[in-house]
């Protein structure tokens, strides 16, 4: 029936559309007929009329075509709907047949089928009960896990407290401090309350289990249904609680994420505002510099911190976000460069290098990690991939230059100077030991002890309070030190070769703190720190007045006592022989001070000065490699202040060795007056600007910026001595030191034709005008920290480019005419040194047996 109705509907729609088609005529509109009647029979008007008729016919034909297309589309749609309706009707018929068949089957069904349906219903119920039990078990297991975790945490706390008590008890037993108590480790009321709560929970759980067992035994079978209902309700409640708990956790996580996003936004806003404030201050300072200062108001000095922040923000390199180009030809095409145009990359804050290269019409590659360059200048060695460099590419680093630029490398490699030059390193390098090596650690301990004997004799000679027993032991040790090794080998009755015995060391070291007292003091300091952290107790002031009084009393006793003239004469004779034999006799002084340094750190980090062997060994036990070096106790002082010299050296080749010496250098002073007894004050003993700038007296120092030009030192020495000691003695010795230090490493550093490296030498001068090498620094600081460095850094950066670029690219004929600034060629060796077999770090041992007579 439904199909017949659909056919009727389609036929009626088709008849209506056919009538509309036949009703369409080609009669022109009334307006056009009027125009025909009104128009004349002129030839121009006839042509226009003909064209209009053609256009009108074309429009009518297009409309007909569109109408036919629409009719065909409607037909297709009607057919599709007709098919869909037919399919639905067929489905309905099939469903009706199935229902009729099922009804017939129900009437003919067996009674056994009814039993099967009941079994299915029971199985569904059992499944639901299992689900509820699973939910219950999961929740109970979750609760059990929480309880077990809490128990484990409580046990861990108890074990930690027991460990603390045991360690404190052991320390007290070892040090004899059973009466010492500390507030930190006393049991607090909060811990006791937690223990009481745990005990109460345990008792409750045990009683609940016993009651549950008794009730289960007494329960009747009729109450099982009620229990099941209660269990179902409880399981539903458990599920609801679990869902609530999960929702609460999700909400908490969402809140935490929002807080993190807000904190990030705040930090970004703060950085943005700080940058704007710093830049605005920079513009204000520039405007103030451009305006003339008023006579009424005195100009104020800007703060150092703000200036440094401005420099960092203004000179901070921007990250490259553009496409990465690895082919230099593609790079030249992109930036329209010719093959003659040179490209450079700078990674770090080196505005003077950039200025010098731009002056030479070089092009800067904005991508700091790009391989497309002719010269690359970086702060760190790791920023240059040496394996991928070509011979035509220049850079400011050599591979394996750590053999000279680290304290450990310099300490080890200077000992191999004997193979290149017949020079004793003790004449220019204070004795140094790598205490991470056990053999060198034992050598340092013996050296410390024998220098202690020398210091005792010096104290006795200068009329200080020293007991005769200590002087006699010091004489024995010093005489053993003066023995010749050949005589010891030839003498069969020489006995042991030990320079000092344990009993002798106890007598010599009687004026210093013992090992037990040091441990006791360390433990007391540790307890004081803990009490101060928890109870905010102020630091106790060190008792300096008592020591001064004791020293004054001892000096008075020494003046009143009559010394043995023969003992004094013998001490003076031994000291005279020691001075002739050992070149570092004068810098040893009378305090036996040694400086402990980390092996690979810079800018004065981790450095300490000590005159106690126990303190040095305790300091060296920390993690990392350490170097112990002799402290120069008799430095040259200017205005009662210690200083060192920063000297620049440029190496353009290691094999053959070629080095350039910068004729100008600068001095770095300590802010506070030199007092040798105060070893804990870094502002006295360490002259690094990175340390001195944090002193309270830095701004008010007698020396502006705590720095001098080398010319100022030369003028001062001329006034004091009447001759040019700087040019005649000190500077030539410094050049020799530089040469010796480079020669001992020339076979260890990897040479490369396009590399050059600028080194910063730290040199000290003693009171006898002898220079001493302290260390060699790679990538020395080139910031404008003071007016002195601002002037010299600009010059040395410009002059390095003169040597690296102008001199290196020039032809052999023109090299003699190239301006190299203040750099002078220190030496250029013609020999090419063969690289040795890599055996660094091996311990060579000679073993043997005595010949039986």
PDB file of C-alpha atoms in Angstrom, residues 322-518:
ATOM      1  CA  UNK A 322      65.087  31.041  11.746  1.00  0.00           C
ATOM      2  CA  UNK A 323      65.900  28.124   9.409  1.00  0.00           C
ATOM      3  CA  UNK A 324      69.175  26.249  10.058  1.00  0.00           C
ATOM      4  CA  UNK A 325      71.617  26.483   7.125  1.00  0.00           C
ATOM      5  CA  UNK A 326      74.547  24.056   7.037  1.00  0.00           C
ATOM      6  CA  UNK A 327      75.929  24.813   3.552  1.00  0.00           C
ATOM      7  CA  UNK A 328      78.051  27.957   3.352  1.00  0.00           C
ATOM      8  CA  UNK A 329      77.221  28.482  -0.347  1.00  0.00           C
ATOM      9  CA  UNK A 330      73.495  28.500   0.455  1.00  0.00           C
ATOM     10  CA  UNK A 331      74.195  30.914   3.280  1.00  0.00           C
ATOM     11  CA  UNK A 332      76.090  33.271   0.950  1.00  0.00           C
ATOM     12  CA  UNK A 333      73.251  33.187  -1.574  1.00  0.00           C
ATOM     13  CA  UNK A 334      70.633  33.942   1.061  1.00  0.00           C
ATOM     14  CA  UNK A 335      72.498  37.003   2.403  1.00  0.00           C
ATOM     15  CA  UNK A 336      73.889  38.027  -1.026  1.00  0.00           C
ATOM     16  CA  UNK A 337      77.545  37.567  -0.069  1.00  0.00           C
ATOM     17  CA  UNK A 338      80.466  36.931  -2.362  1.00  0.00           C
ATOM     18  CA  UNK A 339      83.272  34.431  -1.816  1.00  0.00           C
ATOM     19  CA  UNK A 340      85.567  37.244  -0.654  1.00  0.00           C
ATOM     20  CA  UNK A 341      83.158  38.290   2.117  1.00  0.00           C
ATOM     21  CA  UNK A 342      84.129  36.844   5.517  1.00  0.00           C
ATOM     22  CA  UNK A 343      81.624  35.495   8.059  1.00  0.00           C
ATOM     23  CA  UNK A 344      82.039  35.334  11.839  1.00  0.00           C
ATOM     24  CA  UNK A 345      80.125  33.890  14.810  1.00  0.00           C
ATOM     25  CA  UNK A 346      80.418  35.106  18.420  1.00  0.00           C
ATOM     26  CA  UNK A 347      78.976  33.079  21.291  1.00  0.00           C
ATOM     27  CA  UNK A 348      79.336  35.074  24.498  1.00  0.00           C
ATOM     28  CA  UNK A 349      79.634  38.708  25.538  1.00  0.00           C
ATOM     29  CA  UNK A 350      82.497  40.021  23.395  1.00  0.00           C
ATOM     30  CA  UNK A 351      81.368  43.369  21.954  1.00  0.00           C
ATOM     31  CA  UNK A 352      84.946  44.490  21.214  1.00  0.00           C
ATOM     32  CA  UNK A 353      85.638  41.449  19.019  1.00  0.00           C
ATOM     33  CA  UNK A 354      82.401  42.099  17.150  1.00  0.00           C
ATOM     34  CA  UNK A 355      83.265  45.760  16.695  1.00  0.00           C
ATOM     35  CA  UNK A 356      86.740  44.925  15.386  1.00  0.00           C
ATOM     36  CA  UNK A 357      85.432  42.412  12.822  1.00  0.00           C
ATOM     37  CA  UNK A 358      82.619  44.667  11.611  1.00  0.00           C
ATOM     38  CA  UNK A 359      85.211  47.394  11.108  1.00  0.00           C
ATOM     39  CA  UNK A 360      86.960  44.976   8.697  1.00  0.00           C
ATOM     40  CA  UNK A 361      83.661  44.489   6.748  1.00  0.00           C
ATOM     41  CA  UNK A 362      83.008  40.997   8.088  1.00  0.00           C
ATOM     42  CA  UNK A 363      79.435  39.676   8.193  1.00  0.00           C
ATOM     43  CA  UNK A 364      77.962  38.308  11.448  1.00  0.00           C
ATOM     44  CA  UNK A 365      76.055  35.039  11.282  1.00  0.00           C
ATOM     45  CA  UNK A 366      73.042  35.415  13.620  1.00  0.00           C
ATOM     46  CA  UNK A 367      72.834  31.648  14.200  1.00  0.00           C
ATOM     47  CA  UNK A 368      75.333  30.979  17.034  1.00  0.00           C
ATOM     48  CA  UNK A 369      75.466  27.209  16.353  1.00  0.00           C
ATOM     49  CA  UNK A 370      75.774  27.466  12.574  1.00  0.00           C
ATOM     50  CA  UNK A 371      78.763  25.778  10.838  1.00  0.00           C
ATOM     51  CA  UNK A 372      78.845  28.577   8.240  1.00  0.00           C
ATOM     52  CA  UNK A 373      81.680  30.856   9.364  1.00  0.00           C
ATOM     53  CA  UNK A 374      85.278  31.841   8.725  1.00  0.00           C
ATOM     54  CA  UNK A 375      85.946  32.737  12.391  1.00  0.00           C
ATOM     55  CA  UNK A 376      84.200  31.597  15.559  1.00  0.00           C
ATOM     56  CA  UNK A 377      84.874  33.181  18.979  1.00  0.00           C
ATOM     57  CA  UNK A 378      83.322  31.459  22.006  1.00  0.00           C
ATOM     58  CA  UNK A 379      83.629  31.579  25.772  1.00  0.00           C
ATOM     59  CA  UNK A 380      83.758  27.800  26.271  1.00  0.00           C
ATOM     60  CA  UNK A 381      85.803  25.187  24.466  1.00  0.00           C
ATOM     61  CA  UNK A 382      82.796  22.813  24.205  1.00  0.00           C
ATOM     62  CA  UNK A 383      80.950  25.307  21.960  1.00  0.00           C
ATOM     63  CA  UNK A 384      83.398  24.509  19.125  1.00  0.00           C
ATOM     64  CA  UNK A 385      83.219  21.117  17.393  1.00  0.00           C
ATOM     65  CA  UNK A 386      86.893  20.614  16.520  1.00  0.00           C
ATOM     66  CA  UNK A 387      86.235  17.465  14.460  1.00  0.00           C
ATOM     67  CA  UNK A 388      83.998  19.299  11.966  1.00  0.00           C
ATOM     68  CA  UNK A 389      86.246  22.345  11.466  1.00  0.00           C
ATOM     69  CA  UNK A 390      88.085  22.814   8.180  1.00  0.00           C
ATOM     70  CA  UNK A 391      91.624  24.174   7.896  1.00  0.00           C
ATOM     71  CA  UNK A 392      90.311  27.512   6.571  1.00  0.00           C
ATOM     72  CA  UNK A 393      88.063  28.120   9.587  1.00  0.00           C
ATOM     73  CA  UNK A 394      89.478  30.091  12.539  1.00  0.00           C
ATOM     74  CA  UNK A 395      88.560  29.685  16.207  1.00  0.00           C
ATOM     75  CA  UNK A 396      89.870  30.872  19.596  1.00  0.00           C
ATOM     76  CA  UNK A 397      90.454  27.470  21.244  1.00  0.00           C
ATOM     77  CA  UNK A 398      92.827  24.513  21.109  1.00  0.00           C
ATOM     78  CA  UNK A 399      91.869  20.966  21.984  1.00  0.00           C
ATOM     79  CA  UNK A 400      93.339  19.522  25.227  1.00  0.00           C
ATOM     80  CA  UNK A 401      94.499  22.928  26.443  1.00  0.00           C
ATOM     81  CA  UNK A 402      93.331  21.890  29.939  1.00  0.00           C
ATOM     82  CA  UNK A 403      96.857  20.507  30.410  1.00  0.00           C
ATOM     83  CA  UNK A 404      97.924  24.090  31.184  1.00  0.00           C
ATOM     84  CA  UNK A 405      94.700  25.912  32.084  1.00  0.00           C
ATOM     85  CA  UNK A 406      93.748  23.677  35.036  1.00  0.00           C
ATOM     86  CA  UNK A 407      95.596  23.674  38.346  1.00  0.00           C
ATOM     87  CA  UNK A 408      96.129  19.905  38.208  1.00  0.00           C
ATOM     88  CA  UNK A 409      97.377  19.964  34.617  1.00  0.00           C
ATOM     89  CA  UNK A 410      99.846  22.765  35.325  1.00  0.00           C
ATOM     90  CA  UNK A 411     101.047  21.005  38.497  1.00  0.00           C
ATOM     91  CA  UNK A 412     101.786  17.737  36.662  1.00  0.00           C
ATOM     92  CA  UNK A 413     103.132  19.074  33.371  1.00  0.00           C
ATOM     93  CA  UNK A 414     105.572  21.643  34.769  1.00  0.00           C
ATOM     94  CA  UNK A 415     107.554  18.724  36.186  1.00  0.00           C
ATOM     95  CA  UNK A 416     108.305  17.569  32.622  1.00  0.00           C
ATOM     96  CA  UNK A 417     110.012  20.889  31.789  1.00  0.00           C
ATOM     97  CA  UNK A 418     113.374  19.153  32.300  1.00  0.00           C
ATOM     98  CA  UNK A 419     112.914  17.366  28.955  1.00  0.00           C
ATOM     99  CA  UNK A 420     112.689  20.700  27.092  1.00  0.00           C
ATOM    100  CA  UNK A 421     114.838  23.111  29.110  1.00  0.00           C
ATOM    101  CA  UNK A 422     117.373  22.777  31.906  1.00  0.00           C
ATOM    102  CA  UNK A 423     115.421  24.870  34.416  1.00  0.00           C
ATOM    103  CA  UNK A 424     114.376  24.195  38.021  1.00  0.00           C
ATOM    104  CA  UNK A 425     110.642  24.903  38.371  1.00  0.00           C
ATOM    105  CA  UNK A 426     111.122  25.714  42.066  1.00  0.00           C
ATOM    106  CA  UNK A 427     112.657  29.024  40.948  1.00  0.00           C
ATOM    107  CA  UNK A 428     109.382  30.361  39.520  1.00  0.00           C
ATOM    108  CA  UNK A 429     106.508  28.017  40.570  1.00  0.00           C
ATOM    109  CA  UNK A 430     105.568  27.546  44.280  1.00  0.00           C
ATOM    110  CA  UNK A 431     105.666  23.911  45.255  1.00  0.00           C
ATOM    111  CA  UNK A 432     102.351  22.206  44.449  1.00  0.00           C
ATOM    112  CA  UNK A 433     100.870  18.745  45.156  1.00  0.00           C
ATOM    113  CA  UNK A 434      97.915  16.859  43.684  1.00  0.00           C
ATOM    114  CA  UNK A 435      96.580  15.364  46.917  1.00  0.00           C
ATOM    115  CA  UNK A 436      94.019  13.190  45.096  1.00  0.00           C
ATOM    116  CA  UNK A 437      96.983  10.920  44.364  1.00  0.00           C
ATOM    117  CA  UNK A 438      97.993   8.987  47.493  1.00  0.00           C
ATOM    118  CA  UNK A 439     101.701   9.068  46.647  1.00  0.00           C
ATOM    119  CA  UNK A 440     101.658  12.864  46.284  1.00  0.00           C
ATOM    120  CA  UNK A 441      99.598  13.170  49.451  1.00  0.00           C
ATOM    121  CA  UNK A 442     102.348  11.389  51.405  1.00  0.00           C
ATOM    122  CA  UNK A 443     104.961  13.634  49.759  1.00  0.00           C
ATOM    123  CA  UNK A 444     102.995  16.697  50.822  1.00  0.00           C
ATOM    124  CA  UNK A 445     102.736  15.470  54.429  1.00  0.00           C
ATOM    125  CA  UNK A 446     106.512  14.987  54.674  1.00  0.00           C
ATOM    126  CA  UNK A 447     107.139  18.356  52.991  1.00  0.00           C
ATOM    127  CA  UNK A 448     104.778  20.086  55.415  1.00  0.00           C
ATOM    128  CA  UNK A 449     106.599  18.547  58.388  1.00  0.00           C
ATOM    129  CA  UNK A 450     110.134  19.444  57.270  1.00  0.00           C
ATOM    130  CA  UNK A 451     109.059  23.025  56.408  1.00  0.00           C
ATOM    131  CA  UNK A 452     107.598  23.195  59.920  1.00  0.00           C
ATOM    132  CA  UNK A 453     111.094  22.450  61.273  1.00  0.00           C
ATOM    133  CA  UNK A 454     112.504  25.241  59.103  1.00  0.00           C
ATOM    134  CA  UNK A 455     109.854  27.663  60.440  1.00  0.00           C
ATOM    135  CA  UNK A 456     110.744  26.744  64.047  1.00  0.00           C
ATOM    136  CA  UNK A 457     114.408  27.662  63.399  1.00  0.00           C
ATOM    137  CA  UNK A 458     113.344  30.949  61.786  1.00  0.00           C
ATOM    138  CA  UNK A 459     111.170  31.778  64.801  1.00  0.00           C
ATOM    139  CA  UNK A 460     114.064  31.008  67.157  1.00  0.00           C
ATOM    140  CA  UNK A 461     116.388  33.185  65.072  1.00  0.00           C
ATOM    141  CA  UNK A 462     113.944  36.138  65.205  1.00  0.00           C
ATOM    142  CA  UNK A 463     113.822  35.951  69.038  1.00  0.00           C
ATOM    143  CA  UNK A 464     110.338  34.441  69.302  1.00  0.00           C
ATOM    144  CA  UNK A 465     109.246  32.201  72.171  1.00  0.00           C
ATOM    145  CA  UNK A 466     110.325  28.681  71.112  1.00  0.00           C
ATOM    146  CA  UNK A 467     111.364  25.912  73.479  1.00  0.00           C
ATOM    147  CA  UNK A 468     114.863  24.472  73.166  1.00  0.00           C
ATOM    148  CA  UNK A 469     113.481  20.947  72.754  1.00  0.00           C
ATOM    149  CA  UNK A 470     111.624  22.003  69.617  1.00  0.00           C
ATOM    150  CA  UNK A 471     114.716  23.806  68.296  1.00  0.00           C
ATOM    151  CA  UNK A 472     116.906  20.718  68.812  1.00  0.00           C
ATOM    152  CA  UNK A 473     114.401  18.488  67.005  1.00  0.00           C
ATOM    153  CA  UNK A 474     114.114  21.062  64.181  1.00  0.00           C
ATOM    154  CA  UNK A 475     117.923  21.037  63.831  1.00  0.00           C
ATOM    155  CA  UNK A 476     117.989  17.241  63.526  1.00  0.00           C
ATOM    156  CA  UNK A 477     115.275  17.246  60.866  1.00  0.00           C
ATOM    157  CA  UNK A 478     116.878  20.099  58.882  1.00  0.00           C
ATOM    158  CA  UNK A 479     120.317  18.413  58.946  1.00  0.00           C
ATOM    159  CA  UNK A 480     118.769  15.226  57.577  1.00  0.00           C
ATOM    160  CA  UNK A 481     117.136  17.346  54.871  1.00  0.00           C
ATOM    161  CA  UNK A 482     120.544  18.764  53.884  1.00  0.00           C
ATOM    162  CA  UNK A 483     122.105  15.323  53.404  1.00  0.00           C
ATOM    163  CA  UNK A 484     123.156  14.349  49.906  1.00  0.00           C
ATOM    164  CA  UNK A 485     121.400  11.355  48.354  1.00  0.00           C
ATOM    165  CA  UNK A 486     124.652   9.972  46.932  1.00  0.00           C
ATOM    166  CA  UNK A 487     126.233   9.959  50.398  1.00  0.00           C
ATOM    167  CA  UNK A 488     123.215   8.130  51.824  1.00  0.00           C
ATOM    168  CA  UNK A 489     123.442   5.464  49.134  1.00  0.00           C
ATOM    169  CA  UNK A 490     127.154   4.936  49.699  1.00  0.00           C
ATOM    170  CA  UNK A 491     126.931   4.946  53.517  1.00  0.00           C
ATOM    171  CA  UNK A 492     125.815   1.488  54.804  1.00  0.00           C
ATOM    172  CA  UNK A 493     125.329   2.851  58.356  1.00  0.00           C
ATOM    173  CA  UNK A 494     122.963   5.647  57.315  1.00  0.00           C
ATOM    174  CA  UNK A 495     119.944   3.799  58.736  1.00  0.00           C
ATOM    175  CA  UNK A 496     116.441   4.746  57.605  1.00  0.00           C
ATOM    176  CA  UNK A 497     115.876   7.474  55.003  1.00  0.00           C
ATOM    177  CA  UNK A 498     112.891   8.984  56.800  1.00  0.00           C
ATOM    178  CA  UNK A 499     113.333  12.744  57.192  1.00  0.00           C
ATOM    179  CA  UNK A 500     111.136  12.980  60.287  1.00  0.00           C
ATOM    180  CA  UNK A 501     109.844  10.496  62.848  1.00  0.00           C
ATOM    181  CA  UNK A 502     106.469  10.444  64.589  1.00  0.00           C
ATOM    182  CA  UNK A 503     107.866  11.399  68.011  1.00  0.00           C
ATOM    183  CA  UNK A 504     109.807  14.297  66.491  1.00  0.00           C
ATOM    184  CA  UNK A 505     106.651  15.528  64.777  1.00  0.00           C
ATOM    185  CA  UNK A 506     104.734  15.479  68.069  1.00  0.00           C
ATOM    186  CA  UNK A 507     107.363  17.785  69.605  1.00  0.00           C
ATOM    187  CA  UNK A 508     107.495  20.128  66.582  1.00  0.00           C
ATOM    188  CA  UNK A 509     103.700  20.363  66.317  1.00  0.00           C
ATOM    189  CA  UNK A 510     103.128  20.957  70.047  1.00  0.00           C
ATOM    190  CA  UNK A 511     102.176  24.612  69.426  1.00  0.00           C
ATOM    191  CA  UNK A 512      99.309  23.611  67.070  1.00  0.00           C
ATOM    192  CA  UNK A 513      95.954  22.004  67.844  1.00  0.00           C
ATOM    193  CA  UNK A 514      95.945  18.233  68.302  1.00  0.00           C
ATOM    194  CA  UNK A 515      93.749  15.819  66.384  1.00  0.00           C
ATOM    195  CA  UNK A 516      91.481  15.114  69.382  1.00  0.00           C
ATOM    196  CA  UNK A 517      90.989  18.813  70.110  1.00  0.00           C
ATOM    197  CA  UNK A 518      90.246  19.467  66.442  1.00  0.00           C
TER     198      UNK A 518
END
